[in-house]
């Protein structure tokens, strides 16, 4: 007769029991303490932090790093948990490390468009980090839309003090995102009006909707999570990662209305970015104007930003002195901060 529930090996029973006790009675097994940081610059929708403690108090090695998150995602994507935190890793390596945070997005922010982030928020964060580090040029590290906005910011202003741009899971050809393929015919049938009316009425995409969309992008893992937990009840690090990802998902933010409208119509429906640029109010930004080294990393199992969609950027940067296209293990979040990221993505 087949066993319905996985039974830990005898030598793992004690570990499984201890982990189960901590999960039920002690609130969990993950160390979710955040890496200490202090504010070095602040303005509406822009707070720049410098991480402190650990290696961050020693003389820094190399150029400073600015971490740029996407909209709607909490900045803990770069500081998921102790032992699996990009911020913690950079500090331990002696890197002077900064973080850009956008703060709460509400209905009153519905008129903020991509131009606000690309021409104001990200560039001014770059300048603040550079000034705080003694005027040195900054290495940008952006995840998902954060990578796209970083690259567009650099393309739009060659005077920014930027040394390089690294993007993780940042798609540039949305027709290669197979997850979106079934939706596109419906959107074209209604000329995009169906979704447009929804986000205009809501003033954007509220946090609960963003959370559910993220969960649906990895529905198979979401549905099989209870079985995975029981099967790996002896593996404390595995359980801690699941707990940390749940904490990340539960802290999603909203998208402002105008921005999500641009993402929907310009990125998803028209696929404008795949041609090498983006039309913003009053000007057009061309990726051919990027003149710093660029690194683009795709996840092997990422359905939101599959490798062909991510690595398409390699065809759009003719004037960058170097363009590296790499692949790391994991899905959309996993490639950035999964358990294997320290030995793969973080070393590229």
C-alpha positions as MATLAB code, in Angstrom:
seq = 'XXXXXXXXXXXXXXXXXXXXXXXXXXXXXXXXXXXXXXXXXXXXXXXXXXXXXXXXXXXXXXXXXXXXXXXXXXXXXXXXXXXXXXXXXXXXXXXXXXXXXXXXXXXXXXXXXXXXXXXXXXXXXXXXXXXXXXXXXXXXXXXXXXXXXXXXXXXXXXXXXXXXXXXXXXXXXXXXXXXXXXXXXXXXXXXXXXXXXXXXXXXXXXXXXXXXXXXXXXXXXXXXXXXXXXXXXXXXXXXXXXXXXXXXXXXXXXXXXXXXXXXXXXXXXXXXXXXXXXXXXXXXXXXXXXXXXXXXXXXXXXXXXXXXXXXXXXXXXXXXXXXXXXXXXXXXXXXXXXXXXXXXXXXX';
ca = [
       0.000    0.000    0.000;
       1.334    3.448   -0.937;
       2.275    5.802    1.873;
       0.012    8.856    1.899;
       2.333   11.060    3.945;
       6.124   11.175    3.749;
       7.774    9.708    6.829;
      11.151   11.203    7.847;
      14.078    8.838    8.111;
      14.761    7.786   11.713;
      17.830   10.055   11.894;
      15.705   13.047   10.753;
      12.744   12.562   13.096;
      14.223   14.701   15.872;
      14.962   17.547   13.443;
      11.451   17.350   11.988;
       9.905   17.432   15.467;
      12.012   20.432   16.534;
      11.145   22.342   13.370;
       7.448   21.564   13.711;
       7.523   22.783   17.328;
       9.164   26.083   16.331;
       6.748   26.595   13.425;
       3.668   26.034   15.557;
       4.652   27.449   18.934;
       7.523   29.895   18.282;
       6.246   31.736   15.220;
       8.504   30.144   12.630;
      12.036   29.068   11.823;
      13.266   31.912    9.579;
      15.392   34.749   10.928;
      13.544   37.696    9.398;
      15.527   40.432   11.117;
      16.409   43.100    8.563;
      19.936   44.252    7.846;
      20.379   47.592    9.661;
      20.271   50.681    7.466;
      20.078   54.437    7.870;
      18.456   57.061    5.649;
      20.847   59.203    3.609;
      18.297   60.874    1.324;
      14.525   61.348    1.431;
      11.877   62.886   -0.812;
       8.308   61.974   -1.831;
       8.315   58.373   -3.148;
      12.101   58.212   -2.719;
      13.988   57.081    0.350;
      17.610   56.031   -0.035;
      19.174   53.919    2.694;
      22.774   52.907    3.311;
      23.160   49.529    4.957;
      25.312   49.568    8.076;
      26.884   46.954   10.316;
      28.825   43.871    9.330;
      31.338   44.567    6.616;
      29.608   47.879    5.863;
      31.552   49.583    8.658;
      34.936   48.644    7.166;
      36.578   50.542    4.301;
      34.558   49.591    1.235;
      35.868   47.467   -1.599;
      35.215   48.516   -5.155;
      32.436   50.861   -6.193;
      29.203   51.422   -4.241;
      26.094   49.388   -5.085;
      22.545   50.741   -5.307;
      19.753   48.151   -5.112;
      16.706   49.151   -7.181;
      13.465   47.217   -6.545;
      10.491   47.027   -8.893;
       7.295   48.846   -8.126;
       4.768   46.917   -5.991;
       7.377   44.559   -4.528;
       8.673   45.108   -0.992;
      12.355   45.979   -0.726;
      12.890   42.886    1.401;
      13.428   41.135   -1.929;
      17.070   42.194   -1.415;
      17.082   41.273    2.281;
      14.861   38.212    2.418;
      16.218   36.579    5.571;
      19.449   36.222    7.469;
      21.684   33.803    5.619;
      19.873   34.409    2.338;
      20.105   38.176    1.885;
      21.818   39.943   -1.001;
      22.250   43.055    1.162;
      23.893   41.024    3.917;
      26.124   39.302    1.351;
      27.289   42.583   -0.187;
      28.077   44.051    3.234;
      30.043   40.961    4.208;
      31.999   41.350    0.963;
      32.949   44.890    1.956;
      30.652   46.631   -0.555;
      29.174   49.997    0.347;
      25.521   49.172   -0.312;
      22.475   51.390   -0.764;
      18.770   50.672   -1.180;
      16.066   52.684   -2.940;
      12.563   52.450   -1.459;
       9.398   54.044   -2.896;
       7.147   53.889    0.144;
       3.390   53.480    0.242;
       1.500   53.758   -3.048;
      -2.111   54.864   -2.708;
      -5.035   56.101   -4.769;
      -3.631   59.644   -4.627;
      -0.601   58.402   -6.610;
      -2.701   57.220   -9.546;
      -1.300   59.880  -11.934;
       2.329   58.848  -11.443;
       3.698   57.330  -14.645;
       6.896   55.538  -15.602;
       8.496   58.884  -16.437;
       8.295   59.788  -12.745;
      10.478   56.829  -11.770;
      12.796   56.896  -14.800;
      13.442   60.643  -14.932;
      13.184   61.601  -11.261;
      13.162   58.886   -8.592;
      15.899   56.542   -9.841;
      18.276   59.266  -11.156;
      18.089   61.244   -7.908;
      18.659   58.100   -5.868;
      21.767   57.416   -7.962;
      23.059   60.932   -7.317;
      22.383   60.613   -3.586;
      24.249   57.293   -3.312;
      27.164   58.635   -5.344;
      27.426   61.783   -3.242;
      27.270   59.790    0.013;
      30.111   57.558   -1.200;
      32.418   60.460   -1.980;
      31.357   61.091   -5.574;
      32.202   57.617   -6.867;
      30.094   56.158   -9.703;
      27.457   53.642   -8.631;
      26.839   50.058   -9.680;
      23.106   49.563  -10.172;
      21.474   46.227   -9.329;
      17.796   46.043  -10.275;
      15.315   43.218  -10.029;
      12.476   42.814  -12.570;
      11.004   46.249  -13.378;
      13.682   47.767  -11.153;
      16.268   46.617  -13.686;
      14.283   48.031  -16.598;
      13.823   51.388  -14.881;
      17.532   51.474  -14.013;
      18.558   50.882  -17.623;
      16.060   53.429  -18.958;
      17.325   55.988  -16.426;
      20.916   55.487  -17.590;
      19.862   55.640  -21.247;
      18.034   58.894  -20.614;
      20.916   60.663  -18.883;
      24.527   59.850  -19.758;
      25.731   62.259  -17.070;
      24.487   60.070  -14.233;
      27.360   58.736  -12.079;
      26.806   55.089  -13.029;
      29.583   52.546  -13.518;
      27.463   49.546  -14.572;
      23.952   48.109  -14.587;
      23.083   44.575  -13.445;
      19.530   43.341  -14.044;
      17.972   40.204  -12.608;
      14.786   38.767  -14.182;
      14.110   41.926  -16.242;
      12.177   41.090  -19.438;
      12.556   43.214  -22.568;
      10.463   41.213  -25.053;
       7.014   40.546  -23.650;
       5.918   38.441  -26.602;
       8.313   35.824  -25.330;
       6.527   35.638  -21.983;
       4.390   32.562  -22.637;
       2.375   33.071  -19.459;
       0.866   36.186  -21.054;
       0.098   34.624  -24.447;
      -3.482   33.473  -23.672;
      -4.401   36.944  -22.397;
      -3.173   38.930  -25.402;
      -5.971   37.921  -27.868;
      -8.621   38.921  -25.319;
      -6.905   42.249  -24.725;
      -6.659   42.906  -28.455;
     -10.307   41.967  -28.948;
     -11.398   44.706  -26.557;
      -8.603   47.063  -27.669;
      -7.330   46.967  -24.105;
     -10.437   48.663  -22.739;
     -11.469   45.866  -20.367;
      -8.403   46.044  -18.134;
      -8.075   49.798  -18.664;
     -11.474   50.437  -17.131;
     -10.567   48.296  -14.122;
      -7.254   49.939  -13.227;
      -8.659   53.415  -13.860;
     -11.559   52.759  -11.522;
      -9.234   51.383   -8.838;
      -6.545   54.004   -9.371;
      -4.040   51.245  -10.122;
      -3.509   47.661   -9.032;
      -4.210   47.302   -5.270;
      -1.780   45.285   -3.164;
      -4.114   42.263   -2.722;
      -4.418   41.909   -6.503;
      -0.655   42.182   -6.945;
      -0.185   39.497   -4.291;
      -2.598   37.083   -5.956;
      -1.055   37.682   -9.373;
       2.390   36.838   -8.004;
       1.062   33.661   -6.403;
      -0.703   32.611   -9.604;
       2.534   32.982  -11.568;
       3.827   29.948   -9.663;
       0.523   28.210   -9.055;
       2.032   24.732   -9.057;
       4.387   25.597   -6.193;
       1.612   27.416   -4.349;
      -0.700   24.392   -4.513;
       1.950   21.856   -3.589;
       3.478   23.942   -0.781;
       1.772   21.970    2.065;
       3.167   18.699    0.700;
       6.614   20.267    0.227;
       6.609   21.450    3.842;
       5.663   18.035    5.198;
       8.185   16.301    2.916;
      10.992   18.578    4.084;
      10.004   19.058    7.701;
      13.505   17.982    8.748;
      15.200   20.635    6.544;
      15.232   23.865    8.564;
      16.805   25.964    5.800;
      14.169   24.823    3.288;
      11.381   25.706    5.704;
      12.967   29.068    6.490;
      13.048   29.951    2.792;
       9.356   29.145    2.339;
       8.512   31.217    5.398;
      10.576   34.164    4.130;
       8.951   34.031    0.683;
       5.519   34.032    2.336;
       6.542   37.115    4.314;
       7.679   38.788    1.085;
       4.412   37.958   -0.688;
       2.313   39.213    2.220;
       3.977   42.624    2.006;
       3.261   43.456   -1.629;
       2.452   47.075   -2.516;
       0.081   48.617   -5.065;
       0.898   49.816   -8.586;
      -0.010   53.445   -9.392;
      -2.703   53.706  -12.075;
      -0.831   55.612  -14.788;
       2.236   53.378  -14.447;
       0.309   50.129  -14.701;
      -1.525   51.568  -17.702;
       1.798   52.224  -19.437;
       3.071   48.758  -18.545;
      -0.108   47.194  -19.889;
      -0.365   49.127  -23.152;
       3.286   49.900  -23.991;
       5.051   46.827  -22.668;
       2.449   44.072  -22.869;
       0.189   45.009  -25.793;
       2.515   46.992  -28.101;
       5.794   45.426  -26.903;
       7.511   48.766  -27.486;
      10.513   48.030  -25.295;
      11.526   45.089  -27.502;
      12.299   47.564  -30.313;
      14.908   49.306  -28.181;
      13.248   52.304  -26.615;
      10.292   53.840  -24.869;
       8.267   56.953  -25.612;
       7.824   59.057  -22.495;
       6.000   62.390  -22.203;
       8.126   64.989  -23.972;
      10.905   62.650  -25.087;
      11.902   59.197  -26.274;
      14.471   57.119  -24.413;
      16.690   54.926  -26.600;
      18.569   51.984  -25.108;
      21.238   52.522  -27.754;
      22.334   55.469  -25.609;
      23.487   53.161  -22.799;
      27.276   53.419  -22.649;
      28.144   51.444  -19.513;
      28.662   47.683  -19.014;
      25.435   45.724  -18.570;
      24.752   42.341  -16.992;
      21.414   40.560  -17.479;
      20.589   37.414  -15.493;
      17.616   35.154  -16.238;
      16.120   32.399  -14.075;
      15.989   28.865  -15.428;
      12.384   28.324  -14.282;
      11.095   31.908  -14.400;
       7.673   32.088  -16.094;
       7.199   35.832  -15.522;
      10.527   36.677  -17.164;
      11.767   33.641  -19.133;
      15.293   33.610  -20.486;
      14.452   34.599  -24.113;
      12.485   37.625  -22.877;
      15.266   38.659  -20.484;
      18.236   38.098  -22.790;
      16.587   39.988  -25.647;
      18.188   43.086  -24.116;
      21.483   41.861  -25.587;
      20.208   42.917  -29.020;
      19.307   46.427  -27.867;
      22.600   47.789  -26.503;
      24.951   48.384  -29.465;
      26.978   51.049  -27.650;
      27.427   49.375  -24.276;
      31.116   48.447  -23.886;
      30.142   45.026  -22.527;
      26.892   43.055  -22.337;
      26.871   39.796  -20.375;
      23.908   37.432  -20.561;
      23.848   34.872  -17.763;
      21.411   32.305  -16.379;
      20.935   31.285  -12.761;
      18.789   28.639  -11.063;
      15.328   29.542   -9.810;
      12.119   31.286  -10.699;
      11.311   34.984  -10.658;
      12.256   35.590   -7.021;
      14.436   32.527   -6.607;
      17.016   33.626   -9.182;
      17.523   36.819   -7.158;
      17.514   35.422   -3.644;
      16.942   31.682   -3.664;
      19.035   29.276   -1.645;
      21.372   28.741   -4.608;
      21.771   32.451   -5.437;
      24.855   32.958   -3.243;
      26.847   30.553   -5.403;
      25.384   31.650   -8.745;
      23.581   34.965   -9.285;
      25.495   36.857   -6.588;
      28.838   35.796   -8.124;
      28.188   36.955  -11.686;
];
